[in-house]
Amino acid sequence: MTILELAKRTGASISSLQDILVNVGEKVESEFVPLSIDIAELVAMEVEVNVRRLHSKEGSEIVPRPPVVTVMGHVDHGKTSLLDALRQTSVAAREAGGITQHVGAFVVGMPSGASITFLDTPGHAAFSAMRARGAAVTDIVVLVVAADDGVMPQTREAMAHAKLANVPIVVAINKCDKPAADPERVKLQLASEGLLLEEMGGDVQVVEVSAMAKTGLDKLEEALLLQAEIMDLKARVDGSAQAYVVEARLDRGRGPLATAIVKAGTLLCGQHVVVGSEWGRIRAIRDMVGKMTDRATPAMPVEIEGLRGLPMAGDDIVVVESEERARMLSSGRKRKFEKDRLRKISEGSPATSETLSEEEGFERVEMSIIVKADVQGTVQAVTDALKSLNSPQVFVNVVHVGVGPISQSDMDLAQACGACIVGFNVKSPTSAVAQAATRASIKIKMHRVIYHLLEDIGNLIVEQAPGIAETQVAGEAQVLNIFELKGRSKSKGDDVRIAGCRVIDGHVVKSSTMRLLRSGEVMFEGSCISLKREKQDVDMVPKGNECGLVIRDWDDFQVGDVIQCLEQVIRKPKFISSESGAVRIEC
């Protein structure tokens, strides 16, 4: 793209673009000289224009590639077990709580000689962004539905993700070996959700399988290869690679690692890359078994090391020609990312909700949380799930997120802003960090299963919430008789009318407000100045007992009146979790 074209597209003047080019160290001969894609992106970011790279499909060598298949479905419907059966391993047994909480990628060689790249996504409600990411990289979605459970919320959501990404679906009805299995009911449910199944004249293939009994797996493989054949999947092998980060984590010995899937081209060892706003030189490429390789070809999931920082899951990997170019692009993107982040913070500040809560008569409490998890995708998922626990009474503010174990710097930050630290799937903090936390009375919550984490934090929020003050009836007493005290001395005041009552419900407390009802209508509300039982002054009279009481500024009692004892109580919000795993705080 020439400077002239770039000026037209961005709406900036040619002279201002030339100034930017001089600043980034590019020689500008004339406005008709084409710029490289990296420089064009850098200039566009400086004038605050969003840029998306589109890669050309043309290449001298276009070859068929294996399909990338993402497995989606509701939590506990047997996605990982199905993949275990396909590649004869056992991952599900090693997962915390028996549920998947990461995106996993691996290649399965089929008996027929073909290979398929599989992505396993979590089914829990909190990992919605991960599933969307899985659908974005993939060619085919395998929708796993349990034959004994049917269509559930995350099944519908997975269908929506697949439709958004415009990806064909193959349905695998799992657990067909169970006595309660009813595949026909599942098919009807899927059809009513708008999936056009093959049996009903549509184009969505349905395969009945059982991961435990290992039945129907050959049919599933056939269905996937048939779908891939129809799609005629090809990619260019030459030229610079276009790849996508599925997951990123921090390794103690090797530094930041990114799990990536190559979409086109070939990724080579030693290339300089920019991944989101991070950059680096690829030091090593490993396949998903951990074997070193010098290149990654299309549809191949690999782990790359050599990045300077941890990229976000979902970032594109761009190959650039030199370290200097990589550094420049990275710093430009970082600046833009920071600007966008600050803009978001200023737009989404809790000020609007504070005015709301003030109208309702309570103050909104802020709860600061620091999130540390094992991989970047999980950090995102946990952060989003915690933000969904925002309520009118408690504002959940995630002040810092990071990958890796809880460190001393996290403790310092938590102490400075009074935050609670959440460690998800990370090692227990060292004894020095744990002692520092105890001394500074900082709460550290360590969890391995997302359910338990959300429940724990939900209960903590309920504890911290100020609650809403409400008036409730603590007890009722019925007036049986009226007594008058006459001729009292001047020092004791005028005549007094005493209501002789029996407590018919709850209890009556002297310090509470009394409300007098006559035929269901409120006659008066006031404080109690005297409460006696058997001539003794008492503070409280329980149900079934008789007492005498005097209400300030009211003496017009009648037999049959009802006196209610009113108490102020603080109603706390409730933590609610649905069957699908979605959670919320209800005020």
PDB file of C-alpha atoms in Angstrom, residues 326-584:
ATOM      1  CA  ALA A 326       9.439  -7.010  15.530  1.00  0.00           C
ATOM      2  CA  ARG A 327      10.366  -4.697  18.394  1.00  0.00           C
ATOM      3  CA  MET A 328       8.754  -1.667  16.717  1.00  0.00           C
ATOM      4  CA  LEU A 329       5.503  -3.469  15.890  1.00  0.00           C
ATOM      5  CA  SER A 330       5.311  -4.910  19.386  1.00  0.00           C
ATOM      6  CA  SER A 331       5.798  -1.544  21.135  1.00  0.00           C
ATOM      7  CA  GLY A 332       3.244   0.118  18.812  1.00  0.00           C
ATOM      8  CA  ARG A 333       0.662  -2.554  19.597  1.00  0.00           C
ATOM      9  CA  LYS A 334       1.405  -2.326  23.330  1.00  0.00           C
ATOM     10  CA  ARG A 335       0.741   1.427  23.290  1.00  0.00           C
ATOM     11  CA  LYS A 336      -2.530   0.934  21.443  1.00  0.00           C
ATOM     12  CA  PHE A 337      -3.568  -1.909  23.785  1.00  0.00           C
ATOM     13  CA  GLU A 338      -2.865   0.299  26.829  1.00  0.00           C
ATOM     14  CA  LYS A 339      -4.858   3.214  25.344  1.00  0.00           C
ATOM     15  CA  ASP A 340      -7.829   0.937  24.633  1.00  0.00           C
ATOM     16  CA  ARG A 341      -7.615  -0.558  28.124  1.00  0.00           C
ATOM     17  CA  LEU A 342      -7.661   2.868  29.794  1.00  0.00           C
ATOM     18  CA  ARG A 343     -10.580   3.969  27.605  1.00  0.00           C
ATOM     19  CA  LYS A 344     -12.523   0.850  28.611  1.00  0.00           C
ATOM     20  CA  ILE A 345     -11.814   1.460  32.294  1.00  0.00           C
ATOM     21  CA  SER A 346     -13.039   5.067  32.096  1.00  0.00           C
ATOM     22  CA  GLU A 347     -16.203   3.957  30.248  1.00  0.00           C
ATOM     23  CA  GLY A 348     -16.987   1.011  32.524  1.00  0.00           C
ATOM     24  CA  SER A 349     -16.264   2.676  35.881  1.00  0.00           C
ATOM     25  CA  PRO A 350     -18.640   1.757  38.692  1.00  0.00           C
ATOM     26  CA  ALA A 351     -19.879   5.367  38.998  1.00  0.00           C
ATOM     27  CA  THR A 352     -23.133   4.661  37.142  1.00  0.00           C
ATOM     28  CA  SER A 353     -24.031   1.742  39.360  1.00  0.00           C
ATOM     29  CA  GLU A 354     -23.095   3.699  42.487  1.00  0.00           C
ATOM     30  CA  THR A 355     -25.833   6.246  41.805  1.00  0.00           C
ATOM     31  CA  LEU A 356     -28.224   3.327  41.380  1.00  0.00           C
ATOM     32  CA  SER A 357     -27.294   1.803  44.704  1.00  0.00           C
ATOM     33  CA  GLU A 358     -27.489   5.161  46.478  1.00  0.00           C
ATOM     34  CA  GLU A 359     -31.104   5.515  45.326  1.00  0.00           C
ATOM     35  CA  GLU A 360     -31.894   2.118  46.822  1.00  0.00           C
ATOM     36  CA  GLY A 361     -30.388   3.177  50.120  1.00  0.00           C
ATOM     37  CA  PHE A 362     -27.220   1.146  50.455  1.00  0.00           C
ATOM     38  CA  GLU A 363     -23.597   1.664  49.635  1.00  0.00           C
ATOM     39  CA  ARG A 364     -21.748  -0.345  46.981  1.00  0.00           C
ATOM     40  CA  VAL A 365     -18.680  -2.160  48.238  1.00  0.00           C
ATOM     41  CA  GLU A 366     -15.680  -2.780  45.990  1.00  0.00           C
ATOM     42  CA  MET A 367     -13.994  -6.171  46.186  1.00  0.00           C
ATOM     43  CA  SER A 368     -10.507  -6.263  44.652  1.00  0.00           C
ATOM     44  CA  ILE A 369      -9.215  -9.584  43.334  1.00  0.00           C
ATOM     45  CA  ILE A 370      -5.855 -10.686  41.888  1.00  0.00           C
ATOM     46  CA  VAL A 371      -6.095 -13.702  39.562  1.00  0.00           C
ATOM     47  CA  LYS A 372      -3.184 -16.086  38.947  1.00  0.00           C
ATOM     48  CA  ALA A 373      -3.671 -19.194  36.784  1.00  0.00           C
ATOM     49  CA  ASP A 374      -1.611 -21.774  34.932  1.00  0.00           C
ATOM     50  CA  VAL A 375      -2.322 -20.694  31.333  1.00  0.00           C
ATOM     51  CA  GLN A 376      -3.404 -17.473  29.631  1.00  0.00           C
ATOM     52  CA  GLY A 377      -6.762 -18.822  28.415  1.00  0.00           C
ATOM     53  CA  THR A 378      -7.735 -19.936  31.916  1.00  0.00           C
ATOM     54  CA  VAL A 379      -6.783 -16.504  33.290  1.00  0.00           C
ATOM     55  CA  GLN A 380      -9.229 -14.946  30.815  1.00  0.00           C
ATOM     56  CA  ALA A 381     -11.974 -17.449  31.622  1.00  0.00           C
ATOM     57  CA  VAL A 382     -11.615 -17.042  35.410  1.00  0.00           C
ATOM     58  CA  THR A 383     -11.537 -13.226  35.099  1.00  0.00           C
ATOM     59  CA  ASP A 384     -14.710 -13.194  32.972  1.00  0.00           C
ATOM     60  CA  ALA A 385     -16.453 -15.603  35.344  1.00  0.00           C
ATOM     61  CA  LEU A 386     -15.561 -13.455  38.382  1.00  0.00           C
ATOM     62  CA  LYS A 387     -16.818 -10.303  36.622  1.00  0.00           C
ATOM     63  CA  SER A 388     -20.157 -12.058  36.066  1.00  0.00           C
ATOM     64  CA  LEU A 389     -20.518 -12.034  39.889  1.00  0.00           C
ATOM     65  CA  ASN A 390     -20.904  -8.220  39.869  1.00  0.00           C
ATOM     66  CA  SER A 391     -24.037  -7.105  41.706  1.00  0.00           C
ATOM     67  CA  PRO A 392     -25.624  -3.785  42.709  1.00  0.00           C
ATOM     68  CA  GLN A 393     -24.113  -4.224  46.191  1.00  0.00           C
ATOM     69  CA  VAL A 394     -20.617  -5.516  45.392  1.00  0.00           C
ATOM     70  CA  PHE A 395     -18.401  -4.397  42.501  1.00  0.00           C
ATOM     71  CA  VAL A 396     -15.855  -7.113  41.615  1.00  0.00           C
ATOM     72  CA  ASN A 397     -12.685  -5.354  40.497  1.00  0.00           C
ATOM     73  CA  VAL A 398      -9.990  -7.617  39.006  1.00  0.00           C
ATOM     74  CA  VAL A 399      -6.943  -5.419  39.665  1.00  0.00           C
ATOM     75  CA  HIS A 400      -4.263  -7.713  38.243  1.00  0.00           C
ATOM     76  CA  VAL A 401      -4.068 -10.974  36.301  1.00  0.00           C
ATOM     77  CA  GLY A 402      -1.065 -13.151  35.578  1.00  0.00           C
ATOM     78  CA  VAL A 403       0.198 -16.588  34.665  1.00  0.00           C
ATOM     79  CA  GLY A 404       2.340 -18.616  37.062  1.00  0.00           C
ATOM     80  CA  PRO A 405       2.543 -19.189  40.831  1.00  0.00           C
ATOM     81  CA  ILE A 406       1.686 -16.539  43.446  1.00  0.00           C
ATOM     82  CA  SER A 407       4.760 -14.372  44.060  1.00  0.00           C
ATOM     83  CA  GLN A 408       5.906 -11.771  46.574  1.00  0.00           C
ATOM     84  CA  SER A 409       5.033  -8.937  44.154  1.00  0.00           C
ATOM     85  CA  ASP A 410       1.420 -10.199  44.084  1.00  0.00           C
ATOM     86  CA  MET A 411       1.426 -10.038  47.886  1.00  0.00           C
ATOM     87  CA  ASP A 412       2.699  -6.431  47.831  1.00  0.00           C
ATOM     88  CA  LEU A 413       0.004  -5.418  45.348  1.00  0.00           C
ATOM     89  CA  ALA A 414      -2.709  -7.205  47.367  1.00  0.00           C
ATOM     90  CA  GLN A 415      -1.567  -5.419  50.523  1.00  0.00           C
ATOM     91  CA  ALA A 416      -1.551  -2.039  48.768  1.00  0.00           C
ATOM     92  CA  CYS A 417      -5.113  -2.312  47.460  1.00  0.00           C
ATOM     93  CA  GLY A 418      -6.620  -4.714  50.025  1.00  0.00           C
ATOM     94  CA  ALA A 419      -7.204  -7.451  47.453  1.00  0.00           C
ATOM     95  CA  CYS A 420      -7.916 -11.152  47.778  1.00  0.00           C
ATOM     96  CA  ILE A 421      -5.638 -13.458  45.697  1.00  0.00           C
ATOM     97  CA  VAL A 422      -7.154 -16.287  43.661  1.00  0.00           C
ATOM     98  CA  GLY A 423      -4.795 -19.056  42.496  1.00  0.00           C
ATOM     99  CA  PHE A 424      -6.322 -21.385  39.912  1.00  0.00           C
ATOM    100  CA  ASN A 425      -4.490 -24.586  38.981  1.00  0.00           C
ATOM    101  CA  VAL A 426      -1.151 -23.162  40.196  1.00  0.00           C
ATOM    102  CA  LYS A 427       1.327 -24.531  42.746  1.00  0.00           C
ATOM    103  CA  SER A 428       0.794 -23.667  46.391  1.00  0.00           C
ATOM    104  CA  PRO A 429       2.629 -20.474  47.387  1.00  0.00           C
ATOM    105  CA  THR A 430       6.047 -20.875  49.032  1.00  0.00           C
ATOM    106  CA  SER A 431       6.178 -20.826  52.834  1.00  0.00           C
ATOM    107  CA  ALA A 432       7.676 -17.296  52.794  1.00  0.00           C
ATOM    108  CA  VAL A 433       4.755 -15.991  50.685  1.00  0.00           C
ATOM    109  CA  ALA A 434       2.208 -17.874  52.823  1.00  0.00           C
ATOM    110  CA  GLN A 435       3.693 -16.410  56.046  1.00  0.00           C
ATOM    111  CA  ALA A 436       3.694 -12.895  54.552  1.00  0.00           C
ATOM    112  CA  ALA A 437       0.017 -13.379  53.642  1.00  0.00           C
ATOM    113  CA  THR A 438      -0.823 -14.465  57.180  1.00  0.00           C
ATOM    114  CA  ARG A 439       1.023 -11.478  58.662  1.00  0.00           C
ATOM    115  CA  ALA A 440      -0.705  -9.008  56.342  1.00  0.00           C
ATOM    116  CA  SER A 441      -4.019 -10.933  56.721  1.00  0.00           C
ATOM    117  CA  ILE A 442      -4.422 -11.326  52.956  1.00  0.00           C
ATOM    118  CA  LYS A 443      -6.825 -14.033  51.828  1.00  0.00           C
ATOM    119  CA  ILE A 444      -5.383 -16.545  49.346  1.00  0.00           C
ATOM    120  CA  LYS A 445      -7.898 -18.866  47.676  1.00  0.00           C
ATOM    121  CA  MET A 446      -6.348 -21.865  45.900  1.00  0.00           C
ATOM    122  CA  HIS A 447      -8.570 -23.964  43.626  1.00  0.00           C
ATOM    123  CA  ARG A 448      -8.273 -26.570  40.904  1.00  0.00           C
ATOM    124  CA  VAL A 449     -11.939 -26.795  39.831  1.00  0.00           C
ATOM    125  CA  ILE A 450     -13.867 -23.821  38.460  1.00  0.00           C
ATOM    126  CA  TYR A 451     -17.131 -24.803  40.281  1.00  0.00           C
ATOM    127  CA  HIS A 452     -15.473 -24.646  43.684  1.00  0.00           C
ATOM    128  CA  LEU A 453     -13.655 -21.409  42.868  1.00  0.00           C
ATOM    129  CA  LEU A 454     -16.837 -19.575  41.847  1.00  0.00           C
ATOM    130  CA  GLU A 455     -18.735 -20.934  44.844  1.00  0.00           C
ATOM    131  CA  ASP A 456     -15.987 -19.827  47.250  1.00  0.00           C
ATOM    132  CA  ILE A 457     -15.723 -16.318  45.799  1.00  0.00           C
ATOM    133  CA  GLY A 458     -19.528 -16.085  45.572  1.00  0.00           C
ATOM    134  CA  ASN A 459     -19.819 -16.803  49.295  1.00  0.00           C
ATOM    135  CA  LEU A 460     -17.060 -14.269  50.025  1.00  0.00           C
ATOM    136  CA  ILE A 461     -18.994 -11.615  48.076  1.00  0.00           C
ATOM    137  CA  VAL A 462     -22.183 -12.432  49.985  1.00  0.00           C
ATOM    138  CA  GLU A 463     -20.204 -12.036  53.234  1.00  0.00           C
ATOM    139  CA  GLN A 464     -18.818  -8.631  52.205  1.00  0.00           C
ATOM    140  CA  ALA A 465     -22.094  -7.257  50.800  1.00  0.00           C
ATOM    141  CA  PRO A 466     -23.600  -4.544  53.012  1.00  0.00           C
ATOM    142  CA  GLY A 467     -27.095  -5.980  52.539  1.00  0.00           C
ATOM    143  CA  ILE A 468     -30.412  -4.104  52.442  1.00  0.00           C
ATOM    144  CA  ALA A 469     -32.112  -2.996  55.660  1.00  0.00           C
ATOM    145  CA  GLU A 470     -35.687  -4.290  55.830  1.00  0.00           C
ATOM    146  CA  THR A 471     -38.441  -4.088  58.409  1.00  0.00           C
ATOM    147  CA  GLN A 472     -40.057  -7.389  59.300  1.00  0.00           C
ATOM    148  CA  VAL A 473     -42.678  -8.479  61.814  1.00  0.00           C
ATOM    149  CA  ALA A 474     -40.963 -10.278  64.708  1.00  0.00           C
ATOM    150  CA  GLY A 475     -44.126 -11.085  66.616  1.00  0.00           C
ATOM    151  CA  GLU A 476     -47.820 -10.315  67.157  1.00  0.00           C
ATOM    152  CA  ALA A 477     -49.806  -9.818  70.367  1.00  0.00           C
ATOM    153  CA  GLN A 478     -53.590  -9.570  70.749  1.00  0.00           C
ATOM    154  CA  VAL A 479     -55.184  -7.126  73.179  1.00  0.00           C
ATOM    155  CA  LEU A 480     -57.382  -9.081  75.627  1.00  0.00           C
ATOM    156  CA  ASN A 481     -58.047  -6.361  78.221  1.00  0.00           C
ATOM    157  CA  ILE A 482     -57.315  -2.688  78.987  1.00  0.00           C
ATOM    158  CA  PHE A 483     -56.145  -1.491  82.411  1.00  0.00           C
ATOM    159  CA  GLU A 484     -56.078   2.108  83.582  1.00  0.00           C
ATOM    160  CA  LEU A 485     -53.797   3.586  86.234  1.00  0.00           C
ATOM    161  CA  LYS A 486     -55.470   6.680  87.664  1.00  0.00           C
ATOM    162  CA  GLY A 487     -54.651   9.280  90.256  1.00  0.00           C
ATOM    163  CA  ARG A 488     -50.892   8.985  89.851  1.00  0.00           C
ATOM    164  CA  SER A 489     -48.782  11.727  91.420  1.00  0.00           C
ATOM    165  CA  LYS A 490     -47.708  14.770  89.390  1.00  0.00           C
ATOM    166  CA  SER A 491     -44.123  13.547  89.237  1.00  0.00           C
ATOM    167  CA  LYS A 492     -45.200  10.351  87.465  1.00  0.00           C
ATOM    168  CA  GLY A 493     -47.391  12.157  84.921  1.00  0.00           C
ATOM    169  CA  ASP A 494     -50.986  11.676  83.755  1.00  0.00           C
ATOM    170  CA  ASP A 495     -53.195   8.596  83.723  1.00  0.00           C
ATOM    171  CA  VAL A 496     -51.779   5.573  81.869  1.00  0.00           C
ATOM    172  CA  ARG A 497     -53.666   2.981  79.752  1.00  0.00           C
ATOM    173  CA  ILE A 498     -52.044  -0.428  79.673  1.00  0.00           C
ATOM    174  CA  ALA A 499     -52.868  -3.019  76.990  1.00  0.00           C
ATOM    175  CA  GLY A 500     -53.092  -6.517  78.494  1.00  0.00           C
ATOM    176  CA  CYS A 501     -52.048  -8.839  75.674  1.00  0.00           C
ATOM    177  CA  ARG A 502     -51.199 -12.413  74.810  1.00  0.00           C
ATOM    178  CA  VAL A 503     -48.326 -13.040  72.352  1.00  0.00           C
ATOM    179  CA  ILE A 504     -49.874 -15.165  69.561  1.00  0.00           C
ATOM    180  CA  ASP A 505     -46.883 -15.341  67.200  1.00  0.00           C
ATOM    181  CA  GLY A 506     -43.118 -14.853  67.417  1.00  0.00           C
ATOM    182  CA  HIS A 507     -41.984 -12.619  70.298  1.00  0.00           C
ATOM    183  CA  VAL A 508     -42.421  -9.036  71.507  1.00  0.00           C
ATOM    184  CA  VAL A 509     -39.306  -6.969  72.289  1.00  0.00           C
ATOM    185  CA  LYS A 510     -39.393  -3.755  74.328  1.00  0.00           C
ATOM    186  CA  SER A 511     -36.730  -1.932  72.233  1.00  0.00           C
ATOM    187  CA  SER A 512     -38.614  -2.488  68.945  1.00  0.00           C
ATOM    188  CA  THR A 513     -41.176  -0.288  67.215  1.00  0.00           C
ATOM    189  CA  MET A 514     -44.836  -1.290  67.800  1.00  0.00           C
ATOM    190  CA  ARG A 515     -47.551  -1.106  65.154  1.00  0.00           C
ATOM    191  CA  LEU A 516     -51.228  -1.131  66.181  1.00  0.00           C
ATOM    192  CA  LEU A 517     -53.691  -2.789  63.769  1.00  0.00           C
ATOM    193  CA  ARG A 518     -57.478  -2.541  64.065  1.00  0.00           C
ATOM    194  CA  SER A 519     -59.538  -4.684  61.653  1.00  0.00           C
ATOM    195  CA  GLY A 520     -56.441  -5.002  59.494  1.00  0.00           C
ATOM    196  CA  GLU A 521     -55.832  -1.238  59.247  1.00  0.00           C
ATOM    197  CA  VAL A 522     -52.740   0.466  60.674  1.00  0.00           C
ATOM    198  CA  MET A 523     -53.835   2.900  63.416  1.00  0.00           C
ATOM    199  CA  PHE A 524     -50.492   3.940  64.910  1.00  0.00           C
ATOM    200  CA  GLU A 525     -46.756   3.217  65.021  1.00  0.00           C
ATOM    201  CA  GLY A 526     -44.595   4.149  67.991  1.00  0.00           C
ATOM    202  CA  SER A 527     -42.069   2.975  70.558  1.00  0.00           C
ATOM    203  CA  CYS A 528     -42.823   0.863  73.605  1.00  0.00           C
ATOM    204  CA  ILE A 529     -42.129   2.626  76.930  1.00  0.00           C
ATOM    205  CA  SER A 530     -43.012  -0.206  79.266  1.00  0.00           C
ATOM    206  CA  LEU A 531     -43.250  -4.002  78.960  1.00  0.00           C
ATOM    207  CA  LYS A 532     -44.168  -6.104  82.008  1.00  0.00           C
ATOM    208  CA  ARG A 533     -44.870  -9.751  82.670  1.00  0.00           C
ATOM    209  CA  GLU A 534     -46.254 -10.793  86.062  1.00  0.00           C
ATOM    210  CA  LYS A 535     -45.425  -7.356  87.505  1.00  0.00           C
ATOM    211  CA  GLN A 536     -41.785  -7.708  86.437  1.00  0.00           C
ATOM    212  CA  ASP A 537     -40.139  -5.379  83.888  1.00  0.00           C
ATOM    213  CA  VAL A 538     -38.889  -7.543  80.997  1.00  0.00           C
ATOM    214  CA  ASP A 539     -37.101  -6.906  77.663  1.00  0.00           C
ATOM    215  CA  MET A 540     -38.784  -9.725  75.723  1.00  0.00           C
ATOM    216  CA  VAL A 541     -41.929 -11.868  75.956  1.00  0.00           C
ATOM    217  CA  PRO A 542     -42.045 -15.145  73.935  1.00  0.00           C
ATOM    218  CA  LYS A 543     -45.068 -16.709  72.218  1.00  0.00           C
ATOM    219  CA  GLY A 544     -47.942 -18.002  74.395  1.00  0.00           C
ATOM    220  CA  ASN A 545     -47.249 -15.660  77.339  1.00  0.00           C
ATOM    221  CA  GLU A 546     -49.322 -12.754  78.607  1.00  0.00           C
ATOM    222  CA  CYS A 547     -47.922  -9.269  79.173  1.00  0.00           C
ATOM    223  CA  GLY A 548     -48.826  -5.638  79.693  1.00  0.00           C
ATOM    224  CA  LEU A 549     -47.447  -2.948  77.430  1.00  0.00           C
ATOM    225  CA  VAL A 550     -47.636   0.814  77.100  1.00  0.00           C
ATOM    226  CA  ILE A 551     -47.056   2.625  73.759  1.00  0.00           C
ATOM    227  CA  ARG A 552     -45.733   6.202  73.804  1.00  0.00           C
ATOM    228  CA  ASP A 553     -48.335   8.822  72.776  1.00  0.00           C
ATOM    229  CA  TRP A 554     -51.160   6.293  72.319  1.00  0.00           C
ATOM    230  CA  ASP A 555     -53.818   5.146  74.756  1.00  0.00           C
ATOM    231  CA  ASP A 556     -56.860   4.418  72.584  1.00  0.00           C
ATOM    232  CA  PHE A 557     -56.653   0.613  72.857  1.00  0.00           C
ATOM    233  CA  GLN A 558     -59.654  -1.633  72.143  1.00  0.00           C
ATOM    234  CA  VAL A 559     -60.123  -5.319  72.931  1.00  0.00           C
ATOM    235  CA  GLY A 560     -59.281  -7.329  69.799  1.00  0.00           C
ATOM    236  CA  ASP A 561     -56.584  -4.935  68.523  1.00  0.00           C
ATOM    237  CA  VAL A 562     -53.408  -6.590  67.205  1.00  0.00           C
ATOM    238  CA  ILE A 563     -50.027  -5.147  68.179  1.00  0.00           C
ATOM    239  CA  GLN A 564     -47.120  -6.048  65.856  1.00  0.00           C
ATOM    240  CA  CYS A 565     -43.499  -5.915  66.991  1.00  0.00           C
ATOM    241  CA  LEU A 566     -41.330  -4.604  64.094  1.00  0.00           C
ATOM    242  CA  GLU A 567     -37.614  -5.449  63.767  1.00  0.00           C
ATOM    243  CA  GLN A 568     -34.953  -4.112  61.409  1.00  0.00           C
ATOM    244  CA  VAL A 569     -33.062  -6.911  59.609  1.00  0.00           C
ATOM    245  CA  ILE A 570     -30.241  -6.796  57.044  1.00  0.00           C
ATOM    246  CA  ARG A 571     -31.050  -8.945  53.985  1.00  0.00           C
ATOM    247  CA  LYS A 572     -27.898 -10.246  52.291  1.00  0.00           C
ATOM    248  CA  PRO A 573     -27.727 -11.163  48.588  1.00  0.00           C
ATOM    249  CA  LYS A 574     -27.751 -14.840  47.561  1.00  0.00           C
ATOM    250  CA  PHE A 575     -25.213 -16.794  45.477  1.00  0.00           C
ATOM    251  CA  ILE A 576     -27.065 -18.815  42.826  1.00  0.00           C
ATOM    252  CA  SER A 577     -25.524 -21.406  40.490  1.00  0.00           C
ATOM    253  CA  SER A 578     -27.598 -23.069  37.773  1.00  0.00           C
ATOM    254  CA  GLU A 579     -27.274 -26.634  36.478  1.00  0.00           C
ATOM    255  CA  SER A 580     -25.462 -25.400  33.369  1.00  0.00           C
ATOM    256  CA  GLY A 581     -22.703 -23.982  35.609  1.00  0.00           C
ATOM    257  CA  ALA A 582     -23.661 -20.318  35.107  1.00  0.00           C
ATOM    258  CA  VAL A 583     -23.481 -18.308  38.354  1.00  0.00           C
ATOM    259  CA  ARG A 584     -24.888 -14.997  39.561  1.00  0.00           C
TER     260      ARG A 584
END
